[in-house]
């Protein structure tokens, strides 16, 4: 059983839509990562957060420690946002446990 | 400032063979972690190296072994390859336990025939 669960697995949207991807983790962590993976395989770290909320451009990440839940929001989505978004829980030994990812496709 | 580099980018092997994958960490980083990502799945942690020693290990058999060199670069070795070893192998570097994001390479895509 994966200790990190993401939903939805697949998501399609029209350009301009507001997008939310959810992540739940089952045990206490030191931080939660949101990562973006493009078709070639390269992974880019978007956010690392342990509490509250972070914003970078059109991307917003929130985490609720009590509920063991995090969300990634994309405002005014664009076709270039199409990618796989992965959440990963960081445990106190530097070990990352990954979710299975959410495949996002944004159509013009 | 070079990021994490991995080589080769693609590799094709046959069952039973052995393979070595290489990773150079981002400048200034001292810790290298290896992950296996099967098609359609999230990455799975293989092991982590710091100070030339394996510090943590995921649920992978002994066929998977590694090494870290004094310059912090690392190798992942897989012996007796199985069809199920076909995957994208990702390397990530970081500073040991400093609670900063890991930086990922583009991966090596390994196909076993």
Short mmCIF file of N, CA, C and O in Angstrom, two decimals, chain A residues 2 30-31 33 35 37 39-45 47-48 50 86 90 92-101 103, chain B residues 31 33 35 37 40-45 48 56-58 88 90 94-102 104-106 109:
data_model
loop_
_atom_site.label_atom_id
_atom_site.label_comp_id
_atom_site.label_asym_id
_atom_site.label_seq_id
_atom_site.Cartn_x
_atom_site.Cartn_y
_atom_site.Cartn_z
N UNK A 2 0.63 2.13 -1.00
CA UNK A 2 1.41 3.35 -1.09
C UNK A 2 1.04 4.26 0.07
O UNK A 2 -0.13 4.43 0.38
N UNK A 30 8.16 15.25 7.49
CA UNK A 30 8.82 16.51 7.79
C UNK A 30 8.51 17.57 6.75
O UNK A 30 8.59 18.76 7.02
N UNK A 31 8.16 17.15 5.55
CA UNK A 31 7.81 18.10 4.49
C UNK A 31 7.12 17.36 3.35
O UNK A 31 7.20 16.13 3.25
N UNK A 33 6.61 17.49 -0.91
CA UNK A 33 7.07 18.06 -2.16
C UNK A 33 5.98 17.98 -3.22
O UNK A 33 5.24 16.99 -3.27
N UNK A 35 6.10 18.02 -7.37
CA UNK A 35 7.06 17.91 -8.46
C UNK A 35 6.32 17.88 -9.78
O UNK A 35 5.15 17.46 -9.85
N UNK A 37 6.73 16.52 -13.78
CA UNK A 37 7.50 15.65 -14.66
C UNK A 37 6.95 15.76 -16.08
O UNK A 37 5.79 15.50 -16.34
N UNK A 39 7.12 14.76 -20.33
CA UNK A 39 7.18 13.46 -21.02
C UNK A 39 8.58 12.88 -21.16
O UNK A 39 8.75 11.68 -21.14
N UNK A 40 9.59 13.72 -21.29
CA UNK A 40 10.96 13.20 -21.40
C UNK A 40 11.46 12.55 -20.14
O UNK A 40 12.47 11.83 -20.17
N UNK A 41 10.81 12.79 -19.01
CA UNK A 41 11.19 12.14 -17.77
C UNK A 41 11.79 13.07 -16.73
O UNK A 41 11.75 12.76 -15.55
N UNK A 42 12.32 14.21 -17.13
CA UNK A 42 12.95 15.10 -16.17
C UNK A 42 11.97 15.61 -15.14
O UNK A 42 10.81 15.89 -15.44
N UNK A 43 12.41 15.68 -13.90
CA UNK A 43 11.56 16.12 -12.79
C UNK A 43 12.04 17.47 -12.29
O UNK A 43 13.24 17.67 -12.07
N UNK A 44 11.08 18.37 -12.09
CA UNK A 44 11.38 19.69 -11.55
C UNK A 44 10.65 19.83 -10.23
O UNK A 44 9.46 19.52 -10.13
N UNK A 45 11.35 20.30 -9.21
CA UNK A 45 10.71 20.53 -7.92
C UNK A 45 9.95 21.85 -7.96
O UNK A 45 10.52 22.89 -8.30
N UNK A 47 7.48 22.87 -5.30
CA UNK A 47 7.36 23.37 -3.93
C UNK A 47 7.84 22.32 -2.95
O UNK A 47 7.73 21.13 -3.20
N UNK A 48 8.36 22.80 -1.83
CA UNK A 48 8.52 21.97 -0.66
C UNK A 48 7.91 22.75 0.49
O UNK A 48 8.27 23.90 0.72
N UNK A 50 6.05 22.54 4.61
CA UNK A 50 5.76 21.78 5.82
C UNK A 50 4.57 22.36 6.57
O UNK A 50 4.06 21.73 7.50
N UNK A 86 3.44 15.23 -9.36
CA UNK A 86 3.67 14.18 -8.36
C UNK A 86 3.86 14.82 -6.99
O UNK A 86 4.62 15.81 -6.86
N UNK A 90 8.36 13.69 2.44
CA UNK A 90 9.74 13.59 2.92
C UNK A 90 9.73 13.22 4.39
O UNK A 90 9.16 13.92 5.22
N UNK A 92 11.88 12.03 7.97
CA UNK A 92 12.99 12.71 8.65
C UNK A 92 14.35 12.12 8.35
O UNK A 92 15.35 12.56 8.87
N UNK A 93 14.37 11.11 7.51
CA UNK A 93 15.65 10.53 7.12
C UNK A 93 15.98 10.86 5.67
O UNK A 93 16.77 10.19 5.05
N UNK A 94 15.35 11.89 5.13
CA UNK A 94 15.63 12.32 3.75
C UNK A 94 15.06 11.36 2.71
O UNK A 94 15.45 11.42 1.55
N UNK A 95 14.20 10.46 3.11
CA UNK A 95 13.65 9.49 2.18
C UNK A 95 12.34 10.03 1.62
O UNK A 95 11.44 10.41 2.37
N UNK A 96 12.24 10.07 0.30
CA UNK A 96 11.03 10.55 -0.35
C UNK A 96 10.14 9.37 -0.73
O UNK A 96 10.60 8.43 -1.36
N UNK A 97 8.87 9.45 -0.36
CA UNK A 97 7.87 8.48 -0.79
C UNK A 97 6.94 9.21 -1.76
O UNK A 97 6.33 10.22 -1.40
N UNK A 98 6.84 8.68 -2.96
CA UNK A 98 6.12 9.37 -4.04
C UNK A 98 4.70 8.84 -4.19
O UNK A 98 4.44 7.66 -4.00
N UNK A 99 3.80 9.74 -4.60
CA UNK A 99 2.52 9.32 -5.10
C UNK A 99 2.68 8.82 -6.53
O UNK A 99 3.77 8.91 -7.12
N UNK A 100 1.59 8.32 -7.10
CA UNK A 100 1.66 7.76 -8.45
C UNK A 100 1.52 8.82 -9.54
O UNK A 100 1.70 8.53 -10.70
N UNK A 101 1.22 10.04 -9.13
CA UNK A 101 1.19 11.13 -10.09
C UNK A 101 -0.20 11.41 -10.65
O UNK A 101 -1.07 10.54 -10.66
N UNK A 103 -1.78 12.91 -14.18
CA UNK A 103 -1.48 13.34 -15.54
C UNK A 103 -2.45 14.42 -15.96
O UNK A 103 -3.65 14.18 -16.06
N UNK B 31 24.94 14.51 -1.34
CA UNK B 31 24.10 13.32 -1.14
C UNK B 31 23.40 12.96 -2.45
O UNK B 31 22.89 13.84 -3.15
N UNK B 33 20.57 10.27 -4.17
CA UNK B 33 19.52 9.26 -4.00
C UNK B 33 19.14 8.72 -5.37
O UNK B 33 19.12 9.47 -6.35
N UNK B 35 16.27 6.44 -7.64
CA UNK B 35 14.85 6.04 -7.69
C UNK B 35 14.61 5.25 -8.98
O UNK B 35 15.21 5.52 -10.02
N UNK B 37 11.50 4.32 -11.58
CA UNK B 37 10.14 4.69 -11.97
C UNK B 37 9.67 3.80 -13.10
O UNK B 37 10.10 3.96 -14.24
N UNK B 40 4.12 4.58 -15.88
CA UNK B 40 2.82 4.88 -15.30
C UNK B 40 2.79 4.90 -13.79
O UNK B 40 1.72 5.06 -13.19
N UNK B 41 3.94 4.76 -13.16
CA UNK B 41 4.01 4.73 -11.69
C UNK B 41 4.83 5.90 -11.18
O UNK B 41 5.58 6.53 -11.93
N UNK B 42 4.70 6.18 -9.89
CA UNK B 42 5.58 7.15 -9.26
C UNK B 42 6.93 6.53 -8.97
O UNK B 42 7.07 5.30 -8.91
N UNK B 43 7.96 7.33 -8.80
CA UNK B 43 9.28 6.80 -8.48
C UNK B 43 9.29 6.03 -7.16
O UNK B 43 8.54 6.36 -6.23
N UNK B 44 10.13 5.01 -7.09
CA UNK B 44 10.32 4.23 -5.87
C UNK B 44 11.77 4.40 -5.41
O UNK B 44 12.69 4.28 -6.22
N UNK B 45 11.95 4.66 -4.13
CA UNK B 45 13.28 4.89 -3.57
C UNK B 45 14.09 3.60 -3.57
O UNK B 45 13.64 2.57 -3.06
N UNK B 48 20.20 5.65 -0.88
CA UNK B 48 20.80 6.98 -0.77
C UNK B 48 22.25 6.83 -0.31
O UNK B 48 22.55 6.03 0.58
N UNK B 56 20.61 4.74 3.43
CA UNK B 56 19.25 4.23 3.53
C UNK B 56 19.01 3.35 2.32
O UNK B 56 19.63 3.55 1.28
N UNK B 57 18.08 2.43 2.48
CA UNK B 57 17.77 1.55 1.36
C UNK B 57 16.27 1.29 1.33
O UNK B 57 15.64 1.10 2.38
N UNK B 58 15.72 1.29 0.12
CA UNK B 58 14.33 0.93 -0.05
C UNK B 58 14.19 -0.58 -0.21
O UNK B 58 15.13 -1.34 0.02
N UNK B 88 12.56 3.87 -15.81
CA UNK B 88 13.36 5.10 -15.81
C UNK B 88 14.06 5.17 -14.45
O UNK B 88 13.40 5.07 -13.41
N UNK B 90 16.07 7.40 -11.91
CA UNK B 90 16.29 8.80 -11.61
C UNK B 90 17.29 8.95 -10.47
O UNK B 90 17.28 8.19 -9.50
N UNK B 94 21.24 16.33 -3.15
CA UNK B 94 20.84 17.27 -2.11
C UNK B 94 22.01 17.45 -1.16
O UNK B 94 23.04 16.80 -1.29
N UNK B 95 21.82 18.36 -0.22
CA UNK B 95 22.75 18.49 0.90
C UNK B 95 22.20 17.65 2.04
O UNK B 95 21.01 17.76 2.37
N UNK B 96 23.03 16.86 2.66
CA UNK B 96 22.58 15.87 3.62
C UNK B 96 21.77 16.50 4.74
O UNK B 96 22.26 17.36 5.48
N UNK B 97 20.52 16.09 4.83
CA UNK B 97 19.62 16.46 5.94
C UNK B 97 19.50 17.96 6.17
O UNK B 97 19.32 18.40 7.29
N UNK B 98 19.55 18.76 5.08
CA UNK B 98 19.40 20.20 5.33
C UNK B 98 17.99 20.67 5.01
O UNK B 98 17.73 21.85 4.97
N UNK B 99 17.09 19.70 4.74
CA UNK B 99 15.68 20.02 4.55
C UNK B 99 15.43 20.94 3.36
O UNK B 99 14.52 21.78 3.40
N UNK B 100 16.19 20.80 2.33
CA UNK B 100 15.97 21.54 1.08
C UNK B 100 15.57 20.56 -0.02
O UNK B 100 15.86 19.37 0.07
N UNK B 101 14.89 21.07 -1.06
CA UNK B 101 14.43 20.15 -2.11
C UNK B 101 15.56 19.40 -2.78
O UNK B 101 16.65 19.95 -2.96
N UNK B 102 15.29 18.16 -3.13
CA UNK B 102 16.23 17.40 -3.93
C UNK B 102 16.15 17.90 -5.38
O UNK B 102 15.10 18.29 -5.87
N UNK B 104 16.65 16.80 -9.30
CA UNK B 104 16.59 15.56 -10.06
C UNK B 104 17.31 15.70 -11.40
O UNK B 104 17.28 16.76 -12.04
N UNK B 105 17.90 14.59 -11.84
CA UNK B 105 18.40 14.50 -13.20
C UNK B 105 17.28 14.10 -14.14
O UNK B 105 16.15 13.86 -13.71
N UNK B 106 17.60 14.01 -15.43
CA UNK B 106 16.59 13.66 -16.43
C UNK B 106 16.36 12.15 -16.52
O UNK B 106 15.45 11.71 -17.21
N UNK B 109 16.76 5.84 -19.15
CA UNK B 109 15.69 4.88 -19.48
C UNK B 109 16.33 3.56 -19.85
O UNK B 109 17.04 3.46 -20.84
#
